PDB file of C-alpha atoms in Angstrom:
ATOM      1  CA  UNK A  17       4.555 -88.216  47.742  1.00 50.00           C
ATOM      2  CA  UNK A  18       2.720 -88.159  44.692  1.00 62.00           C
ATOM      3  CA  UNK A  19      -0.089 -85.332  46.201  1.00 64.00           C
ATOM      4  CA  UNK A  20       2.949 -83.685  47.559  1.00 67.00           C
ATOM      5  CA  UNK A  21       4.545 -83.389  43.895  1.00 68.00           C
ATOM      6  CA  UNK A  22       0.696 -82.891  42.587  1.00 70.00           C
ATOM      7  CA  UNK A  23       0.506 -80.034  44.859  1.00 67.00           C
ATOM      8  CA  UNK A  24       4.361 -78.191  44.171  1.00 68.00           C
ATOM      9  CA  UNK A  25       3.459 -78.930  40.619  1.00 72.00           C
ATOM     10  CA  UNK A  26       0.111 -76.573  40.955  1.00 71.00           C
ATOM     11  CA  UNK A  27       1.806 -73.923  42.779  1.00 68.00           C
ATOM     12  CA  UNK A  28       4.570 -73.937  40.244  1.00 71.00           C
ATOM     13  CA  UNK A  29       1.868 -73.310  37.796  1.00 71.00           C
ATOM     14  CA  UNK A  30      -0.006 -70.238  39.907  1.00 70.00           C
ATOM     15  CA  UNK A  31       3.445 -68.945  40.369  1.00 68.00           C
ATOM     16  CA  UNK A  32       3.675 -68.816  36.614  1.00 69.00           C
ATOM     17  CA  UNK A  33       0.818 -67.340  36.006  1.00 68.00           C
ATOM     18  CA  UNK A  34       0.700 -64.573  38.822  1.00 69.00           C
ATOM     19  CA  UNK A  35       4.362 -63.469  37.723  1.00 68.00           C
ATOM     20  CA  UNK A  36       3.108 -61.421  34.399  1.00 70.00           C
ATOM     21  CA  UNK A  37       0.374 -59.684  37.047  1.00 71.00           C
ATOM     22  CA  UNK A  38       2.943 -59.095  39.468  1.00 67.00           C
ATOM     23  CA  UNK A  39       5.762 -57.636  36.934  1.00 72.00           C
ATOM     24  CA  UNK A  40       2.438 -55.397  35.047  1.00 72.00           C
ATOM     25  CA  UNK A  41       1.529 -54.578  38.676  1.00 70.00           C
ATOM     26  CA  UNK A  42       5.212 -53.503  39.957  1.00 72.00           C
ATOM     27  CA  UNK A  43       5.649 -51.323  36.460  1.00 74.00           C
ATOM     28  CA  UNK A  44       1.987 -49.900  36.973  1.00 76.00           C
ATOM     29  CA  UNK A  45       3.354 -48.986  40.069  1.00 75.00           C
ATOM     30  CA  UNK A  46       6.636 -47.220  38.796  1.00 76.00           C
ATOM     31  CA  UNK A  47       4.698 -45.531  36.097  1.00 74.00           C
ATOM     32  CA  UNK A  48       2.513 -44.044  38.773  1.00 75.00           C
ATOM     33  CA  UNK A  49       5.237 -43.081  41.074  1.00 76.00           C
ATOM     34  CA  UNK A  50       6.648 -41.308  37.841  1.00 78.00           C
ATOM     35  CA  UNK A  51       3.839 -39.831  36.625  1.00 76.00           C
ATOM     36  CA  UNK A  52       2.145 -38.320  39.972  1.00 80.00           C
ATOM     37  CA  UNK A  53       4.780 -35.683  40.263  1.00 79.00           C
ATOM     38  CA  UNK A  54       4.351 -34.713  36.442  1.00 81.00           C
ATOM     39  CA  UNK A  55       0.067 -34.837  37.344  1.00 79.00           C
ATOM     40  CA  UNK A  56       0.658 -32.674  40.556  1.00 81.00           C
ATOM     41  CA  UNK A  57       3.135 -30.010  38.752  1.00 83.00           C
ATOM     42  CA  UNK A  58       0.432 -29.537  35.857  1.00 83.00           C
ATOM     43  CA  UNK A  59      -2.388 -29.292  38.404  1.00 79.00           C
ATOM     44  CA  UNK A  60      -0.474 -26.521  40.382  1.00 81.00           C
ATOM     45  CA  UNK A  61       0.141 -24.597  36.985  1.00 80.00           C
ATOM     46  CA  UNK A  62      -3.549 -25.031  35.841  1.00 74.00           C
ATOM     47  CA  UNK A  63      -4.300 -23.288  39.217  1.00 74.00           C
ATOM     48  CA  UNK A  64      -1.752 -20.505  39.247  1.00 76.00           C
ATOM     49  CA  UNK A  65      -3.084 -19.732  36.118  1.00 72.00           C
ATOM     50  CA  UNK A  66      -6.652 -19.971  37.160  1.00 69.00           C
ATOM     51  CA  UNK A  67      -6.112 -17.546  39.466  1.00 69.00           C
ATOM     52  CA  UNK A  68      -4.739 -14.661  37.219  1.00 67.00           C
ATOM     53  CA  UNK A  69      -7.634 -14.352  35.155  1.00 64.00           C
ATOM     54  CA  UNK A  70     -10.397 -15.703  39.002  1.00 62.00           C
ATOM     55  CA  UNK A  71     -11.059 -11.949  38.736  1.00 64.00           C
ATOM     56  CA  UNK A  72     -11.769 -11.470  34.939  1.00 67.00           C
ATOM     57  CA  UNK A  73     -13.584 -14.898  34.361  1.00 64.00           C
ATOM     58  CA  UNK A  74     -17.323 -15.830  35.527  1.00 70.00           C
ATOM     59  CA  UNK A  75     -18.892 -18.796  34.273  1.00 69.00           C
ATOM     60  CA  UNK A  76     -22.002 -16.902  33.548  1.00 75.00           C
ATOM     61  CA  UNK A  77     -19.279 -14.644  30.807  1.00 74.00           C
ATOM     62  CA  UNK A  78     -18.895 -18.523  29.457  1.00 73.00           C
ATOM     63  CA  UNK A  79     -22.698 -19.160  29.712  1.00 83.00           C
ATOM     64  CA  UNK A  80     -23.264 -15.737  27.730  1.00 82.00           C
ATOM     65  CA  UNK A  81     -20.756 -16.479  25.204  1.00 80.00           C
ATOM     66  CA  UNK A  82     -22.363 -19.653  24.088  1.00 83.00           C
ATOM     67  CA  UNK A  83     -26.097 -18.071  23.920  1.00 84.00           C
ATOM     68  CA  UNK A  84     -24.370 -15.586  21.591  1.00 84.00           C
ATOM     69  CA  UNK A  85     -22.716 -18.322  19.433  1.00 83.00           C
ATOM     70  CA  UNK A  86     -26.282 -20.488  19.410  1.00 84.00           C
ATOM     71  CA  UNK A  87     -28.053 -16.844  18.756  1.00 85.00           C
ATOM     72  CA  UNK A  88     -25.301 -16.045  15.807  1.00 86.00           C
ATOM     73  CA  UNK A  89     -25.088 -19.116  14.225  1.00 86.00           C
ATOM     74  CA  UNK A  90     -25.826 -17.710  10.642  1.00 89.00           C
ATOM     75  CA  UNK A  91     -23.876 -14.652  10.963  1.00 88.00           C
ATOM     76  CA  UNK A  92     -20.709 -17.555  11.945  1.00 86.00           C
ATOM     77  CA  UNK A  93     -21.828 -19.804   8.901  1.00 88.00           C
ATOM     78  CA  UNK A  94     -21.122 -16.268   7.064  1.00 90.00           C
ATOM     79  CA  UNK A  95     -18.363 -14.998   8.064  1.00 90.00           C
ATOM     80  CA  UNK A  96     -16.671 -18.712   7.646  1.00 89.00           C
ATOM     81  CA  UNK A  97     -17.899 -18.852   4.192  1.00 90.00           C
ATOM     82  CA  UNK A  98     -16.753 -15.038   3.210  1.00 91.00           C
ATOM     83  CA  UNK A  99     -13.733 -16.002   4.530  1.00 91.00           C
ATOM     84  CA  UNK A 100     -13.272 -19.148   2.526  1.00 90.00           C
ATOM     85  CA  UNK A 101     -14.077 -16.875  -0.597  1.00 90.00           C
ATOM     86  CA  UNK A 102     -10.947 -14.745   0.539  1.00 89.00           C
ATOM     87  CA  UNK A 103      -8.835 -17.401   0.597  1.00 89.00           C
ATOM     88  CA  UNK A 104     -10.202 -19.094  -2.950  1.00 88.00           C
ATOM     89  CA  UNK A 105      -9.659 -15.487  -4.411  1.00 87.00           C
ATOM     90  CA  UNK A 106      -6.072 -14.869  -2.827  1.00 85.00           C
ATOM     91  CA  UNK A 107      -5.193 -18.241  -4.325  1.00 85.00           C
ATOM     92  CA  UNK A 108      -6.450 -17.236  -7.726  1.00 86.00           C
ATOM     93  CA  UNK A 109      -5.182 -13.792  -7.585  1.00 83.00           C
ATOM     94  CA  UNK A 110      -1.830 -15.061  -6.158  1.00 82.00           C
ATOM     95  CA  UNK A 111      -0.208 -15.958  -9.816  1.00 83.00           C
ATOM     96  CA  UNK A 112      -0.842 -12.525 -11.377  1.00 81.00           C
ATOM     97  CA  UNK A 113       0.136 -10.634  -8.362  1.00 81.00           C
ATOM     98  CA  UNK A 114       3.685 -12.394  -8.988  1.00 83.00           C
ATOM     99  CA  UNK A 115       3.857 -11.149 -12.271  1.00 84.00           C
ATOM    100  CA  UNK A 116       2.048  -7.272 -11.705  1.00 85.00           C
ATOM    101  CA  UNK A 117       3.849  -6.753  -8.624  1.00 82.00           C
ATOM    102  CA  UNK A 118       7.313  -6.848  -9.381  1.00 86.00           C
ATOM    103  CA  UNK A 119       6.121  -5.284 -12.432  1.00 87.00           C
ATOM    104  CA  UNK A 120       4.819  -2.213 -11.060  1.00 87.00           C
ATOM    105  CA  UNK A 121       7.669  -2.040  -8.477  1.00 88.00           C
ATOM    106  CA  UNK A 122      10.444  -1.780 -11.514  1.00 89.00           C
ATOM    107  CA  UNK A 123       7.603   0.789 -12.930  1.00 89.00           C
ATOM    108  CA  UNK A 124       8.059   2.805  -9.488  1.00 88.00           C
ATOM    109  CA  UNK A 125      11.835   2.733  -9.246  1.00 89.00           C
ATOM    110  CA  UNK A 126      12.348   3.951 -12.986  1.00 90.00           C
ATOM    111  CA  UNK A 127       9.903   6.836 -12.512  1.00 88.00           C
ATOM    112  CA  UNK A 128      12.120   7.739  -9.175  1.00 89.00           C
ATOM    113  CA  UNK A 129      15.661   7.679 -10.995  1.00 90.00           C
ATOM    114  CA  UNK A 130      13.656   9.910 -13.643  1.00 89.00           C
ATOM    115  CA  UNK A 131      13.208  12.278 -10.732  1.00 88.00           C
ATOM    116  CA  UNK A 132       9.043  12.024 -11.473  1.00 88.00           C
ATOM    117  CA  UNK A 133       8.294  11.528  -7.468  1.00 88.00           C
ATOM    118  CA  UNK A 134      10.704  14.674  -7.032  1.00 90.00           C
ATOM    119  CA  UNK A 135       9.048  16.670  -9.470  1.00 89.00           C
ATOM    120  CA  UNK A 136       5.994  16.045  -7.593  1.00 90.00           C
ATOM    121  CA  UNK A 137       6.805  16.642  -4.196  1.00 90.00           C
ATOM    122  CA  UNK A 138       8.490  20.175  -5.643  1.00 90.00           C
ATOM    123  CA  UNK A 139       4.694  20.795  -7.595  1.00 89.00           C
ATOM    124  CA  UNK A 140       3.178  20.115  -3.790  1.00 89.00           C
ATOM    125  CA  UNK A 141       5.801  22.830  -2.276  1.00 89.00           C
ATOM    126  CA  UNK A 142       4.657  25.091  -4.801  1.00 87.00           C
ATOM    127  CA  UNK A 143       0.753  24.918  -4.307  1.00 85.00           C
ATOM    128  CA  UNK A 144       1.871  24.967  -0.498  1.00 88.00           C
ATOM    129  CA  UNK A 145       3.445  28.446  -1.078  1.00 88.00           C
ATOM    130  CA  UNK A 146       0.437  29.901  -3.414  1.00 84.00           C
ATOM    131  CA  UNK A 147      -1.475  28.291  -0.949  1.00 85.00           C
ATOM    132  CA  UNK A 148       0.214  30.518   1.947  1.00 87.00           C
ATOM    133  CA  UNK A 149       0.745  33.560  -0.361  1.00 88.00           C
ATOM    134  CA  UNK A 150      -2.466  34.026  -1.725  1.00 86.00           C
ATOM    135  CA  UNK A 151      -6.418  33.706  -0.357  1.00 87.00           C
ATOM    136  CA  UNK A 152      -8.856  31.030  -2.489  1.00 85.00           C
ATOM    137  CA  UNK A 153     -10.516  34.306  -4.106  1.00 87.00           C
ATOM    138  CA  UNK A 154      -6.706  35.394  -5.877  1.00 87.00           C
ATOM    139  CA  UNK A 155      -5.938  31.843  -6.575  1.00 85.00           C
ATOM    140  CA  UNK A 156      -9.359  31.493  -8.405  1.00 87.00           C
ATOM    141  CA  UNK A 157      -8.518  34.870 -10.246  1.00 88.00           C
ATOM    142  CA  UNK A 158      -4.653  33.387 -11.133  1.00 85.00           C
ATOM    143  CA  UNK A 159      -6.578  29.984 -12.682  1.00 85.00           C
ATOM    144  CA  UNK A 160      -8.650  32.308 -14.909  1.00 88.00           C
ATOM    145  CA  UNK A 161      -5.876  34.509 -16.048  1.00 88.00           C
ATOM    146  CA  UNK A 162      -3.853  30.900 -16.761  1.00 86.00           C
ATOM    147  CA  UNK A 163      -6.302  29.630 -18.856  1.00 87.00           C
ATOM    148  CA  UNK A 164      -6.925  32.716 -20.580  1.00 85.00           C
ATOM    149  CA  UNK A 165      -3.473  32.563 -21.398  1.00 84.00           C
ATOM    150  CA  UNK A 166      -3.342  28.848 -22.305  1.00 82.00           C
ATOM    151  CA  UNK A 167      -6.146  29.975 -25.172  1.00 80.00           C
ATOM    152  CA  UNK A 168      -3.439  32.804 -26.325  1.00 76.00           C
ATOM    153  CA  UNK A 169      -1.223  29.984 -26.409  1.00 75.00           C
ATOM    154  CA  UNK A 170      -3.130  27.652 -28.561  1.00 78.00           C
ATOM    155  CA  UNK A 171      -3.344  30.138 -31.003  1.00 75.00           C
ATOM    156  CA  UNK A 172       0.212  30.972 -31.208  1.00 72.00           C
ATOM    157  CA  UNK A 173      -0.187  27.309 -32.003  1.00 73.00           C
ATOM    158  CA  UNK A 174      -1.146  27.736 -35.795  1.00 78.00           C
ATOM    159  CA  UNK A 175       1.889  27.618 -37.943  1.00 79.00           C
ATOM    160  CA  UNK A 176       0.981  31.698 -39.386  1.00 76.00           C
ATOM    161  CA  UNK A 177       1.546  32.453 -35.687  1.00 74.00           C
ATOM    162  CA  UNK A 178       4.310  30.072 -35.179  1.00 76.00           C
ATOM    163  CA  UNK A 179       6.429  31.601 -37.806  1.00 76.00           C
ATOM    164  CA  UNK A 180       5.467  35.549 -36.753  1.00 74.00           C
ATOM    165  CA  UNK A 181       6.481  34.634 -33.019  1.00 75.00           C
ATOM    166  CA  UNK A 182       9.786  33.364 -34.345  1.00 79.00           C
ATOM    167  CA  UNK A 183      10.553  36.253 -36.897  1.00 72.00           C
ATOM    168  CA  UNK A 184      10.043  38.983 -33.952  1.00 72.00           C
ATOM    169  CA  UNK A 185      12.425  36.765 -32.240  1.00 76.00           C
ATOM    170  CA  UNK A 186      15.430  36.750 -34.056  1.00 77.00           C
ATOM    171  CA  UNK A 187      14.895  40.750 -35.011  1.00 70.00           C
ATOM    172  CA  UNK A 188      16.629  41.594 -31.432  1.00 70.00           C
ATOM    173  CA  UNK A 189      20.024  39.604 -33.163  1.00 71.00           C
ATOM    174  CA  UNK A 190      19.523  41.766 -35.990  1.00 72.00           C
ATOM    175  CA  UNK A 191      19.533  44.863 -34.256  1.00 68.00           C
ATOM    176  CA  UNK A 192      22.712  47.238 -33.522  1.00 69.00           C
ATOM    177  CA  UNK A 193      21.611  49.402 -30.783  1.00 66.00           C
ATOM    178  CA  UNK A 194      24.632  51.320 -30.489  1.00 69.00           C
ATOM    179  CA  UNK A 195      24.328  52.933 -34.099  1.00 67.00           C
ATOM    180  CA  UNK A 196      20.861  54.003 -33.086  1.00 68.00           C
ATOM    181  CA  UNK A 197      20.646  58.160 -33.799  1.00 70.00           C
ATOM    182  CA  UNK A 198      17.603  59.965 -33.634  1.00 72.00           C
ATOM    183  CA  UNK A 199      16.447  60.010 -37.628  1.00 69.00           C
ATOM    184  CA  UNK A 200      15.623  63.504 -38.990  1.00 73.00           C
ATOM    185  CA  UNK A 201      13.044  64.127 -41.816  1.00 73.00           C
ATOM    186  CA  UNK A 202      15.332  63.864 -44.417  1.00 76.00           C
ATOM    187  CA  UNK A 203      16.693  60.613 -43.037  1.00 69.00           C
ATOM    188  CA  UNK A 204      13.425  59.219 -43.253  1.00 69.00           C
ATOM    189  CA  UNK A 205      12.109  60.466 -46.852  1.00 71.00           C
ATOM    190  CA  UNK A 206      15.612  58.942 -47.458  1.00 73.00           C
ATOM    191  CA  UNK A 207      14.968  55.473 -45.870  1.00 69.00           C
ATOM    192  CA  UNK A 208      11.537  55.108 -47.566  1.00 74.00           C
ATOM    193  CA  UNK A 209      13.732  54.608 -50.841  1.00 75.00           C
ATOM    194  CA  UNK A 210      15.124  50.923 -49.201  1.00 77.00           C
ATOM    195  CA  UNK A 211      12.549  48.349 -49.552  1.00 80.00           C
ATOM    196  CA  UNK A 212      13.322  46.407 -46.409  1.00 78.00           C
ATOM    197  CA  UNK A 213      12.356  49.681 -44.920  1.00 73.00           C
ATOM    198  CA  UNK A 214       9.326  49.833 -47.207  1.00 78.00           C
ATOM    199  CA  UNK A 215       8.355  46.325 -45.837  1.00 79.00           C
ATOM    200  CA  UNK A 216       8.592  46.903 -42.277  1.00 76.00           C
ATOM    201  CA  UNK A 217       6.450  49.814 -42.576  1.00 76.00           C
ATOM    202  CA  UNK A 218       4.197  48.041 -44.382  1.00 80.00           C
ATOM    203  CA  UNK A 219       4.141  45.262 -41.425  1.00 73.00           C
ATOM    204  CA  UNK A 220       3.786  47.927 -38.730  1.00 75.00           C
ATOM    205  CA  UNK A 221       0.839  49.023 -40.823  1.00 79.00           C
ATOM    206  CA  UNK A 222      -0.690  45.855 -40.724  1.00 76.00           C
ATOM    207  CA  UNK A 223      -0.008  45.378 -37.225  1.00 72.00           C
ATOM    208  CA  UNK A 224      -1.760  48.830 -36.542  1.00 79.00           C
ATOM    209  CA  UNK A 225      -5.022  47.835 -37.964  1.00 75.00           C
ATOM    210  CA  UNK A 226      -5.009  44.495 -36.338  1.00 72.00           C
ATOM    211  CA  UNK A 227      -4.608  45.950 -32.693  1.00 70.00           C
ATOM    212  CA  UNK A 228      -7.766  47.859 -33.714  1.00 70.00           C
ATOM    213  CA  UNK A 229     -10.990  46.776 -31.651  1.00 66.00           C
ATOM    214  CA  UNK A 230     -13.013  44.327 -33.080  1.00 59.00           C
TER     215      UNK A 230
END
């Protein structure tokens, strides 16, 4: 009885032991049974999609792409390094584009309520319409007569001129033109004797010999 009890005891003990293996065994087994419908899905999509791009892919297109890499290596090495320099200067230039660009962008929008942009686009309708109206020989002609003019201009500029321009202005004002009559010879030995009268000859005579040719 003893080797009988020796012998139930030792199988007790294999039993034990083989029980882990069997359990890891029986859950290898379920994990594979799980898994190889998961493995065969994945395959069949791998191979669908294989065969969209059979026709545009040749492993010699692979073979020729990494020649060009080996052959390029420097011009890569390059390009990576200019584009970490864009990156290190976007980071740096990042802070002061916070500040300029909502700056400028308040700039824009007060010139546009000022009506600047519409001013503009009506200055660009207007060189449109010379443009149409006139040939590149008559514009050239109009630019010379506007800068001629501009120089007339800057000499009005001097306060002398200034104050002439604005005298001759206000004489329209000063004018009646219905009480205008045709003056006789009398009437005008007779008007020499007011000195206003006396005076504007005298201007008109100084006016005369200015208009003379240099």
């Amino acid at each position: 009885m003893k080797k009988e009890d020796e012998i139930l005891e030792r199988l007790e003990r294999l039993e034990a032991l083989m029980a882990p293996m069997a359990e890891s065994a029986r859950s290898m087994n379920e994990f594979k049974e799980e898994l190889t419908p998961r493995v065969n899905e994945l395959v069949k999509h791998v191979i669908i999609e294989l065969a969209e791009v059979d026709s545009d892919f040749q492993l010699s297109d692979l073979t020729r792409l990494g020649k060009n890499m080996l052959r390029n290596v420097n011009n890569l090495n390059y390009s990576l390094n200019q584009m970490k320099n864009a990156i290190d200067f976007i980071d740096t230039a990042e802070p002061l584009m916070k500040i300029t660009v909502p700056y400028y962008i308040a700039r824009l929008d007060e010139l546009e309520q000022k009506g600047v942009f519409d001013l503009l686009q009506a200055a660009f309708g207007t060189l449109e319409k010379l443009a149409e109206t006139y040939s590149a020989e008559e514009i050239d002609q109009i630019s010379t007569t506007l800068i001629n003019l501009v120089g007339a201009l800057q000499k009005l500029g001097t306060p002398e001129a200034a104050g002439f321009v604005e005298h001759m202005a206000s004489i329209p004002g000063k004018v009646d033109l219905s009480q205008s009559e045709a003056p006789g010879a009398m009437d005008l030995f007779k008007a020499m004797r007011d000195e206003e009268v006396r005076k504007g000859v005298g201007l008109l005579l100084q006016l005369t010999k200015a208009m003379a040719p240099a």
